[in-house]
Amino acid sequence: MADIFFFIFAATAIGGGIGVVLQKNPVGSLLFMVGTLASIAGIYVLLDAHFLAAIQIMVYAGAVMVLFLFVIMLLNLGHDYRDDIKTGLLLFLAFATAGAIGGLLARQLRGAADNPILAHFPGPEGMEQLLAEQGIVGAIARPLFTDYVVAFELTGILLLVALVGAVAIAKRKV
Amino acid sequence: MLAEALVLSAILFVIGTLGVLVRRNAIIMFLCIELQLNAVNLSFVALARYLGIEGQLYVFFVMTVAAAEAAVGLAIIISIFRHYESVNVENFNLLKW
């Protein structure tokens, strides 16, 4: 059952990704991206990451994509249908680079799922036990506020700096 | 499900790379970078199921950084648009030789 859902979500994610690249209208691209992000959130649920699935929908598909939409509307690019895909040698080089990266990833991935090192870790059963004991929020929050608390606080400072920087850059007169 | 998730992550990453390389619209290039970040997040989550909950924590941090990056990047795009009246990267040739 989970496998069927996985393949449905995988197909919509890949289709949405191709749509993002091929769609001429920026708003259309953005809507395909929202579809891809929602499919990835569905896959997160299948992989026992319910909290991240909720964050993915709220922060990514909600906030970040709306920010993109605001900028597209603000700059009035919504009816810009000009074909901006590169042609000729540049297109060939782009495909060659992407193909090379894909080949390297494929080479790394071959046999990754039955790597002997996975046997040293608890695996999905250990994860299910952890979730049964603490729930997904507890399982994430406990290390987040103990071992990783410095990183967590620094993230807050990073967000503040990004906020001030974004306002300063966008407000400046050119 | 680990192998399938890793393959999906690799496919999404390649699509994102291709998008960054073939498009000329700065906003769509930026969207494709977000797609690459999501592909990497997916492999983190898939491996977290086997190797421990820390993988999901890293995804949490990556999402925060991605949100900050989107805010600053879009501010830069607005600033560039004010100067050139366009978001097509063909027009940004000041640093080209």
PDB file of C-alpha atoms in Angstrom:
ATOM      1  CA  MET A   1       0.000   0.000   0.000  1.00  0.00           C
ATOM      2  CA  ALA A   2       2.749   2.419   1.025  1.00  0.00           C
ATOM      3  CA  ASP A   3       4.654   1.481  -2.135  1.00  0.00           C
ATOM      4  CA  ILE A   4       1.714   2.451  -4.365  1.00  0.00           C
ATOM      5  CA  PHE A   5       1.456   5.831  -2.632  1.00  0.00           C
ATOM      6  CA  PHE A   6       5.217   6.273  -2.911  1.00  0.00           C
ATOM      7  CA  PHE A   7       5.154   5.764  -6.668  1.00  0.00           C
ATOM      8  CA  ILE A   8       2.169   8.102  -7.099  1.00  0.00           C
ATOM      9  CA  PHE A   9       3.945  10.838  -5.112  1.00  0.00           C
ATOM     10  CA  ALA A  10       7.234  10.170  -6.918  1.00  0.00           C
ATOM     11  CA  ALA A  11       5.526  10.495 -10.315  1.00  0.00           C
ATOM     12  CA  THR A  12       3.841  13.792  -9.372  1.00  0.00           C
ATOM     13  CA  ALA A  13       7.104  15.127  -7.894  1.00  0.00           C
ATOM     14  CA  ILE A  14       9.085  14.352 -11.059  1.00  0.00           C
ATOM     15  CA  GLY A  15       6.285  15.623 -13.309  1.00  0.00           C
ATOM     16  CA  GLY A  16       6.092  18.833 -11.308  1.00  0.00           C
ATOM     17  CA  GLY A  17       9.865  19.267 -11.470  1.00  0.00           C
ATOM     18  CA  ILE A  18       9.843  18.896 -15.261  1.00  0.00           C
ATOM     19  CA  GLY A  19       6.935  21.359 -15.356  1.00  0.00           C
ATOM     20  CA  VAL A  20       8.959  23.913 -13.355  1.00  0.00           C
ATOM     21  CA  VAL A  21      11.774  23.739 -15.896  1.00  0.00           C
ATOM     22  CA  LEU A  22       9.628  23.757 -19.060  1.00  0.00           C
ATOM     23  CA  GLN A  23       6.813  26.173 -18.131  1.00  0.00           C
ATOM     24  CA  LYS A  24       7.288  29.571 -19.780  1.00  0.00           C
ATOM     25  CA  ASN A  25       5.008  31.515 -17.471  1.00  0.00           C
ATOM     26  CA  PRO A  26       6.709  32.116 -14.064  1.00  0.00           C
ATOM     27  CA  VAL A  27       3.378  31.756 -12.210  1.00  0.00           C
ATOM     28  CA  GLY A  28       2.808  28.373 -13.890  1.00  0.00           C
ATOM     29  CA  SER A  29       6.311  27.291 -12.887  1.00  0.00           C
ATOM     30  CA  LEU A  30       5.537  28.317  -9.322  1.00  0.00           C
ATOM     31  CA  LEU A  31       2.321  26.269  -9.237  1.00  0.00           C
ATOM     32  CA  PHE A  32       4.167  23.201 -10.531  1.00  0.00           C
ATOM     33  CA  MET A  33       6.726  23.783  -7.766  1.00  0.00           C
ATOM     34  CA  VAL A  34       3.960  23.831  -5.138  1.00  0.00           C
ATOM     35  CA  GLY A  35       2.767  20.470  -6.506  1.00  0.00           C
ATOM     36  CA  THR A  36       6.285  19.049  -6.285  1.00  0.00           C
ATOM     37  CA  LEU A  37       6.719  20.303  -2.709  1.00  0.00           C
ATOM     38  CA  ALA A  38       3.371  18.808  -1.673  1.00  0.00           C
ATOM     39  CA  SER A  39       4.343  15.435  -3.221  1.00  0.00           C
ATOM     40  CA  ILE A  40       7.653  15.506  -1.346  1.00  0.00           C
ATOM     41  CA  ALA A  41       5.699  16.221   1.857  1.00  0.00           C
ATOM     42  CA  GLY A  42       3.618  13.112   1.126  1.00  0.00           C
ATOM     43  CA  ILE A  43       6.807  11.071   0.754  1.00  0.00           C
ATOM     44  CA  TYR A  44       8.055  12.485   4.087  1.00  0.00           C
ATOM     45  CA  VAL A  45       4.909  11.048   5.715  1.00  0.00           C
ATOM     46  CA  LEU A  46       5.675   7.634   4.179  1.00  0.00           C
ATOM     47  CA  LEU A  47       9.237   7.902   5.554  1.00  0.00           C
ATOM     48  CA  ASP A  48       8.064   8.542   9.168  1.00  0.00           C
ATOM     49  CA  ALA A  49       8.848  12.278   9.109  1.00  0.00           C
ATOM     50  CA  HIS A  50       5.368  13.644   9.887  1.00  0.00           C
ATOM     51  CA  PHE A  51       6.622  16.819  11.561  1.00  0.00           C
ATOM     52  CA  LEU A  52       8.815  17.712   8.579  1.00  0.00           C
ATOM     53  CA  ALA A  53       5.891  17.044   6.238  1.00  0.00           C
ATOM     54  CA  ALA A  54       3.815  19.616   8.135  1.00  0.00           C
ATOM     55  CA  ILE A  55       6.730  22.100   8.126  1.00  0.00           C
ATOM     56  CA  GLN A  56       7.254  21.472   4.406  1.00  0.00           C
ATOM     57  CA  ILE A  57       3.635  22.377   3.635  1.00  0.00           C
ATOM     58  CA  MET A  58       3.501  25.388   5.962  1.00  0.00           C
ATOM     59  CA  VAL A  59       6.936  26.939   5.446  1.00  0.00           C
ATOM     60  CA  TYR A  60       7.855  25.870   1.905  1.00  0.00           C
ATOM     61  CA  ALA A  61       4.615  25.453  -0.008  1.00  0.00           C
ATOM     62  CA  GLY A  62       3.032  28.195   2.102  1.00  0.00           C
ATOM     63  CA  ALA A  63       5.437  30.963   3.059  1.00  0.00           C
ATOM     64  CA  VAL A  64       8.390  30.681   0.658  1.00  0.00           C
ATOM     65  CA  MET A  65       6.282  30.070  -2.449  1.00  0.00           C
ATOM     66  CA  VAL A  66       3.979  32.986  -1.538  1.00  0.00           C
ATOM     67  CA  LEU A  67       7.102  35.158  -1.205  1.00  0.00           C
ATOM     68  CA  PHE A  68       8.106  34.109  -4.742  1.00  0.00           C
ATOM     69  CA  LEU A  69       4.573  34.848  -5.964  1.00  0.00           C
ATOM     70  CA  PHE A  70       4.677  38.292  -4.313  1.00  0.00           C
ATOM     71  CA  VAL A  71       7.912  39.110  -6.128  1.00  0.00           C
ATOM     72  CA  ILE A  72       6.551  37.875  -9.496  1.00  0.00           C
ATOM     73  CA  MET A  73       3.412  39.977  -9.037  1.00  0.00           C
ATOM     74  CA  LEU A  74       5.362  42.992  -7.727  1.00  0.00           C
ATOM     75  CA  LEU A  75       7.706  42.976 -10.722  1.00  0.00           C
ATOM     76  CA  ASN A  76       4.733  42.331 -13.034  1.00  0.00           C
ATOM     77  CA  LEU A  77       6.275  39.219 -14.651  1.00  0.00           C
ATOM     78  CA  GLY A  78       3.030  37.214 -14.654  1.00  0.00           C
ATOM     79  CA  HIS A  79       2.406  37.707 -18.366  1.00  0.00           C
ATOM     80  CA  ASP A  80       5.985  37.253 -19.538  1.00  0.00           C
ATOM     81  CA  TYR A  81       5.652  34.369 -22.001  1.00  0.00           C
ATOM     82  CA  ARG A  82       8.923  34.900 -23.854  1.00  0.00           C
ATOM     83  CA  ASP A  83      10.864  31.710 -24.473  1.00  0.00           C
ATOM     84  CA  ASP A  84      13.927  31.975 -22.238  1.00  0.00           C
ATOM     85  CA  ILE A  85      15.294  28.425 -22.558  1.00  0.00           C
ATOM     86  CA  LYS A  86      18.852  28.437 -23.890  1.00  0.00           C
ATOM     87  CA  THR A  87      19.536  26.938 -27.315  1.00  0.00           C
ATOM     88  CA  GLY A  88      22.385  25.372 -29.288  1.00  0.00           C
ATOM     89  CA  LEU A  89      25.746  24.799 -27.632  1.00  0.00           C
ATOM     90  CA  LEU A  90      24.643  26.193 -24.272  1.00  0.00           C
ATOM     91  CA  LEU A  91      21.712  23.742 -24.137  1.00  0.00           C
ATOM     92  CA  PHE A  92      24.029  20.872 -25.039  1.00  0.00           C
ATOM     93  CA  LEU A  93      26.526  21.906 -22.333  1.00  0.00           C
ATOM     94  CA  ALA A  94      23.707  22.171 -19.780  1.00  0.00           C
ATOM     95  CA  PHE A  95      22.514  18.648 -20.607  1.00  0.00           C
ATOM     96  CA  ALA A  96      26.099  17.348 -20.523  1.00  0.00           C
ATOM     97  CA  THR A  97      26.691  18.868 -17.054  1.00  0.00           C
ATOM     98  CA  ALA A  98      23.383  17.595 -15.679  1.00  0.00           C
ATOM     99  CA  GLY A  99      24.054  14.174 -17.227  1.00  0.00           C
ATOM    100  CA  ALA A 100      27.507  14.053 -15.647  1.00  0.00           C
ATOM    101  CA  ILE A 101      26.070  14.913 -12.221  1.00  0.00           C
ATOM    102  CA  GLY A 102      23.336  12.310 -12.729  1.00  0.00           C
ATOM    103  CA  GLY A 103      25.916   9.698 -13.698  1.00  0.00           C
ATOM    104  CA  LEU A 104      28.028  10.423 -10.624  1.00  0.00           C
ATOM    105  CA  LEU A 105      24.946  10.191  -8.376  1.00  0.00           C
ATOM    106  CA  ALA A 106      23.865   6.918 -10.040  1.00  0.00           C
ATOM    107  CA  ARG A 107      27.341   5.485  -9.481  1.00  0.00           C
ATOM    108  CA  GLN A 108      27.232   6.461  -5.799  1.00  0.00           C
ATOM    109  CA  LEU A 109      23.701   5.117  -5.359  1.00  0.00           C
ATOM    110  CA  ARG A 110      24.385   1.656  -6.800  1.00  0.00           C
ATOM    111  CA  GLY A 111      24.214  -0.706  -3.847  1.00  0.00           C
ATOM    112  CA  ALA A 112      23.778   2.150  -1.341  1.00  0.00           C
ATOM    113  CA  ALA A 113      20.569   0.597   0.025  1.00  0.00           C
ATOM    114  CA  ASP A 114      22.253  -2.667   0.986  1.00  0.00           C
ATOM    115  CA  ASN A 115      25.488  -1.141   2.234  1.00  0.00           C
ATOM    116  CA  PRO A 116      26.758  -3.310   5.130  1.00  0.00           C
ATOM    117  CA  ILE A 117      27.130  -0.210   7.339  1.00  0.00           C
ATOM    118  CA  LEU A 118      23.314   0.035   7.594  1.00  0.00           C
ATOM    119  CA  ALA A 119      23.326  -3.163   9.677  1.00  0.00           C
ATOM    120  CA  HIS A 120      25.107  -1.321  12.523  1.00  0.00           C
ATOM    121  CA  PHE A 121      22.162   1.027  13.025  1.00  0.00           C
ATOM    122  CA  PRO A 122      18.707   0.304  14.478  1.00  0.00           C
ATOM    123  CA  GLY A 123      16.920   0.739  11.108  1.00  0.00           C
ATOM    124  CA  PRO A 124      13.201   1.370  10.553  1.00  0.00           C
ATOM    125  CA  GLU A 125      12.222  -0.856  13.506  1.00  0.00           C
ATOM    126  CA  GLY A 126      14.303   1.300  15.872  1.00  0.00           C
ATOM    127  CA  MET A 127      12.672   4.392  14.393  1.00  0.00           C
ATOM    128  CA  GLU A 128       9.183   2.952  14.913  1.00  0.00           C
ATOM    129  CA  GLN A 129      10.051   2.145  18.519  1.00  0.00           C
ATOM    130  CA  LEU A 130      11.331   5.701  19.072  1.00  0.00           C
ATOM    131  CA  LEU A 131       8.143   7.136  17.565  1.00  0.00           C
ATOM    132  CA  ALA A 132       5.973   4.859  19.735  1.00  0.00           C
ATOM    133  CA  GLU A 133       7.833   6.009  22.863  1.00  0.00           C
ATOM    134  CA  GLN A 134       8.172   9.750  22.271  1.00  0.00           C
ATOM    135  CA  GLY A 135       6.092  10.654  19.226  1.00  0.00           C
ATOM    136  CA  ILE A 136       7.663  12.437  16.256  1.00  0.00           C
ATOM    137  CA  VAL A 137       7.695  15.905  17.853  1.00  0.00           C
ATOM    138  CA  GLY A 138       9.311  14.596  21.030  1.00  0.00           C
ATOM    139  CA  ALA A 139      11.859  12.586  19.056  1.00  0.00           C
ATOM    140  CA  ILE A 140      12.916  15.706  17.114  1.00  0.00           C
ATOM    141  CA  ALA A 141      12.652  18.193  19.998  1.00  0.00           C
ATOM    142  CA  ARG A 142      14.774  16.255  22.480  1.00  0.00           C
ATOM    143  CA  PRO A 143      18.055  16.381  20.497  1.00  0.00           C
ATOM    144  CA  LEU A 144      17.149  19.817  19.083  1.00  0.00           C
ATOM    145  CA  PHE A 145      17.050  21.417  22.554  1.00  0.00           C
ATOM    146  CA  THR A 146      19.909  19.427  24.094  1.00  0.00           C
ATOM    147  CA  ASP A 147      22.725  18.439  21.711  1.00  0.00           C
ATOM    148  CA  TYR A 148      21.907  20.923  18.948  1.00  0.00           C
ATOM    149  CA  VAL A 149      20.740  23.885  21.037  1.00  0.00           C
ATOM    150  CA  VAL A 150      23.657  26.128  19.938  1.00  0.00           C
ATOM    151  CA  ALA A 151      22.871  25.486  16.274  1.00  0.00           C
ATOM    152  CA  PHE A 152      19.203  26.154  17.005  1.00  0.00           C
ATOM    153  CA  GLU A 153      19.908  29.534  18.630  1.00  0.00           C
ATOM    154  CA  LEU A 154      22.324  30.479  15.825  1.00  0.00           C
ATOM    155  CA  THR A 155      19.513  29.727  13.364  1.00  0.00           C
ATOM    156  CA  GLY A 156      17.468  32.430  15.098  1.00  0.00           C
ATOM    157  CA  ILE A 157      20.302  34.935  14.668  1.00  0.00           C
ATOM    158  CA  LEU A 158      20.649  33.887  11.004  1.00  0.00           C
ATOM    159  CA  LEU A 159      16.951  34.561  10.406  1.00  0.00           C
ATOM    160  CA  LEU A 160      17.253  38.002  12.036  1.00  0.00           C
ATOM    161  CA  VAL A 161      20.286  38.870   9.891  1.00  0.00           C
ATOM    162  CA  ALA A 162      18.503  37.657   6.734  1.00  0.00           C
ATOM    163  CA  LEU A 163      15.438  39.733   7.629  1.00  0.00           C
ATOM    164  CA  VAL A 164      17.444  42.921   8.163  1.00  0.00           C
ATOM    165  CA  GLY A 165      19.540  42.217   5.047  1.00  0.00           C
ATOM    166  CA  ALA A 166      16.493  41.604   2.836  1.00  0.00           C
ATOM    167  CA  VAL A 167      14.832  44.839   3.966  1.00  0.00           C
ATOM    168  CA  ALA A 168      18.059  46.835   3.535  1.00  0.00           C
ATOM    169  CA  ILE A 169      18.755  45.451   0.025  1.00  0.00           C
ATOM    170  CA  ALA A 170      15.197  45.785  -1.285  1.00  0.00           C
ATOM    171  CA  LYS A 171      14.717  49.292   0.147  1.00  0.00           C
ATOM    172  CA  ARG A 172      17.923  50.837  -1.187  1.00  0.00           C
ATOM    173  CA  LYS A 173      17.685  53.413  -3.949  1.00  0.00           C
ATOM    174  CA  VAL A 174      19.652  52.433  -7.050  1.00  0.00           C
TER     175      VAL A 174
ATOM    176  CA  MET B   1      11.928   2.105   0.401  1.00  0.00           C
ATOM    177  CA  LEU B   2      15.441   3.547   0.917  1.00  0.00           C
ATOM    178  CA  ALA B   3      16.731   2.792  -2.592  1.00  0.00           C
ATOM    179  CA  GLU B   4      13.630   4.223  -4.306  1.00  0.00           C
ATOM    180  CA  ALA B   5      13.734   7.418  -2.222  1.00  0.00           C
ATOM    181  CA  LEU B   6      17.433   7.946  -2.964  1.00  0.00           C
ATOM    182  CA  VAL B   7      16.833   7.438  -6.702  1.00  0.00           C
ATOM    183  CA  LEU B   8      13.929   9.920  -6.615  1.00  0.00           C
ATOM    184  CA  SER B   9      16.157  12.384  -4.786  1.00  0.00           C
ATOM    185  CA  ALA B  10      18.873  12.013  -7.442  1.00  0.00           C
ATOM    186  CA  ILE B  11      16.335  12.509 -10.270  1.00  0.00           C
ATOM    187  CA  LEU B  12      14.927  15.666  -8.654  1.00  0.00           C
ATOM    188  CA  PHE B  13      18.448  17.009  -8.112  1.00  0.00           C
ATOM    189  CA  VAL B  14      19.321  16.486 -11.777  1.00  0.00           C
ATOM    190  CA  ILE B  15      16.083  18.187 -12.884  1.00  0.00           C
ATOM    191  CA  GLY B  16      16.927  21.126 -10.614  1.00  0.00           C
ATOM    192  CA  THR B  17      20.467  21.366 -12.015  1.00  0.00           C
ATOM    193  CA  LEU B  18      19.124  21.286 -15.546  1.00  0.00           C
ATOM    194  CA  GLY B  19      16.654  24.047 -14.692  1.00  0.00           C
ATOM    195  CA  VAL B  20      19.363  26.301 -13.274  1.00  0.00           C
ATOM    196  CA  LEU B  21      21.492  25.757 -16.370  1.00  0.00           C
ATOM    197  CA  VAL B  22      18.914  26.061 -19.167  1.00  0.00           C
ATOM    198  CA  ARG B  23      16.628  28.874 -18.001  1.00  0.00           C
ATOM    199  CA  ARG B  24      17.445  32.562 -18.267  1.00  0.00           C
ATOM    200  CA  ASN B  25      14.725  33.878 -15.943  1.00  0.00           C
ATOM    201  CA  ALA B  26      16.436  34.617 -12.602  1.00  0.00           C
ATOM    202  CA  ILE B  27      13.324  33.789 -10.553  1.00  0.00           C
ATOM    203  CA  ILE B  28      12.922  30.361 -12.165  1.00  0.00           C
ATOM    204  CA  MET B  29      16.643  29.636 -11.710  1.00  0.00           C
ATOM    205  CA  PHE B  30      16.071  30.430  -8.047  1.00  0.00           C
ATOM    206  CA  LEU B  31      13.047  28.086  -7.910  1.00  0.00           C
ATOM    207  CA  CYS B  32      15.202  25.314  -9.375  1.00  0.00           C
ATOM    208  CA  ILE B  33      17.802  25.881  -6.631  1.00  0.00           C
ATOM    209  CA  GLU B  34      14.976  25.355  -4.118  1.00  0.00           C
ATOM    210  CA  LEU B  35      14.149  22.131  -5.973  1.00  0.00           C
ATOM    211  CA  GLN B  36      17.764  20.968  -5.538  1.00  0.00           C
ATOM    212  CA  LEU B  37      17.618  21.767  -1.810  1.00  0.00           C
ATOM    213  CA  ASN B  38      14.426  19.724  -1.548  1.00  0.00           C
ATOM    214  CA  ALA B  39      16.026  16.790  -3.336  1.00  0.00           C
ATOM    215  CA  VAL B  40      18.862  16.770  -0.812  1.00  0.00           C
ATOM    216  CA  ASN B  41      16.355  17.064   2.063  1.00  0.00           C
ATOM    217  CA  LEU B  42      14.556  14.012   0.716  1.00  0.00           C
ATOM    218  CA  SER B  43      17.707  11.909   0.833  1.00  0.00           C
ATOM    219  CA  PHE B  44      18.378  13.149   4.388  1.00  0.00           C
ATOM    220  CA  VAL B  45      14.894  12.049   5.491  1.00  0.00           C
ATOM    221  CA  ALA B  46      15.178   8.689   3.721  1.00  0.00           C
ATOM    222  CA  LEU B  47      18.509   7.965   5.433  1.00  0.00           C
ATOM    223  CA  ALA B  48      17.287   9.303   8.808  1.00  0.00           C
ATOM    224  CA  ARG B  49      14.872   6.373   8.948  1.00  0.00           C
ATOM    225  CA  TYR B  50      17.844   3.996   9.019  1.00  0.00           C
ATOM    226  CA  LEU B  51      20.619   5.993  10.674  1.00  0.00           C
ATOM    227  CA  GLY B  52      18.793   7.913  13.439  1.00  0.00           C
ATOM    228  CA  ILE B  53      16.601  10.977  13.970  1.00  0.00           C
ATOM    229  CA  GLU B  54      19.483  13.491  13.477  1.00  0.00           C
ATOM    230  CA  GLY B  55      18.907  13.415   9.717  1.00  0.00           C
ATOM    231  CA  GLN B  56      15.511  15.018  10.244  1.00  0.00           C
ATOM    232  CA  LEU B  57      17.119  17.710  12.409  1.00  0.00           C
ATOM    233  CA  TYR B  58      19.482  18.619   9.576  1.00  0.00           C
ATOM    234  CA  VAL B  59      16.486  18.927   7.249  1.00  0.00           C
ATOM    235  CA  PHE B  60      14.951  21.313   9.788  1.00  0.00           C
ATOM    236  CA  PHE B  61      18.082  23.498   9.667  1.00  0.00           C
ATOM    237  CA  VAL B  62      18.314  23.302   5.867  1.00  0.00           C
ATOM    238  CA  MET B  63      14.712  24.521   5.586  1.00  0.00           C
ATOM    239  CA  THR B  64      15.497  27.514   7.833  1.00  0.00           C
ATOM    240  CA  VAL B  65      18.557  28.427   5.792  1.00  0.00           C
ATOM    241  CA  ALA B  66      16.562  27.993   2.563  1.00  0.00           C
ATOM    242  CA  ALA B  67      13.875  30.380   3.824  1.00  0.00           C
ATOM    243  CA  ALA B  68      16.510  32.976   4.756  1.00  0.00           C
ATOM    244  CA  GLU B  69      18.225  32.486   1.400  1.00  0.00           C
ATOM    245  CA  ALA B  70      14.933  32.955  -0.468  1.00  0.00           C
ATOM    246  CA  ALA B  71      14.269  36.239   1.351  1.00  0.00           C
ATOM    247  CA  VAL B  72      17.729  37.687   0.627  1.00  0.00           C
ATOM    248  CA  GLY B  73      17.859  36.327  -2.941  1.00  0.00           C
ATOM    249  CA  LEU B  74      14.477  37.769  -3.862  1.00  0.00           C
ATOM    250  CA  ALA B  75      15.512  41.129  -2.359  1.00  0.00           C
ATOM    251  CA  ILE B  76      18.585  41.063  -4.625  1.00  0.00           C
ATOM    252  CA  ILE B  77      16.387  40.201  -7.635  1.00  0.00           C
ATOM    253  CA  ILE B  78      14.104  43.166  -6.828  1.00  0.00           C
ATOM    254  CA  SER B  79      17.142  45.428  -6.552  1.00  0.00           C
ATOM    255  CA  ILE B  80      18.518  44.191  -9.907  1.00  0.00           C
ATOM    256  CA  PHE B  81      15.100  44.587 -11.549  1.00  0.00           C
ATOM    257  CA  ARG B  82      14.976  48.251 -10.472  1.00  0.00           C
ATOM    258  CA  HIS B  83      18.292  48.815 -12.218  1.00  0.00           C
ATOM    259  CA  TYR B  84      17.833  46.809 -15.452  1.00  0.00           C
ATOM    260  CA  GLU B  85      13.999  46.626 -15.741  1.00  0.00           C
ATOM    261  CA  SER B  86      14.380  42.871 -16.374  1.00  0.00           C
ATOM    262  CA  VAL B  87      15.079  39.599 -14.585  1.00  0.00           C
ATOM    263  CA  ASN B  88      16.655  37.927 -17.618  1.00  0.00           C
ATOM    264  CA  VAL B  89      20.239  36.961 -16.737  1.00  0.00           C
ATOM    265  CA  GLU B  90      21.364  37.768 -20.310  1.00  0.00           C
ATOM    266  CA  ASN B  91      21.157  41.451 -19.358  1.00  0.00           C
ATOM    267  CA  PHE B  92      23.397  41.137 -16.309  1.00  0.00           C
ATOM    268  CA  ASN B  93      26.742  41.269 -18.117  1.00  0.00           C
ATOM    269  CA  LEU B  94      28.779  43.631 -15.939  1.00  0.00           C
ATOM    270  CA  LEU B  95      31.036  40.818 -14.701  1.00  0.00           C
ATOM    271  CA  LYS B  96      31.245  39.039 -18.076  1.00  0.00           C
ATOM    272  CA  TRP B  97      34.451  39.127 -20.103  1.00  0.00           C
TER     273      TRP B  97
END
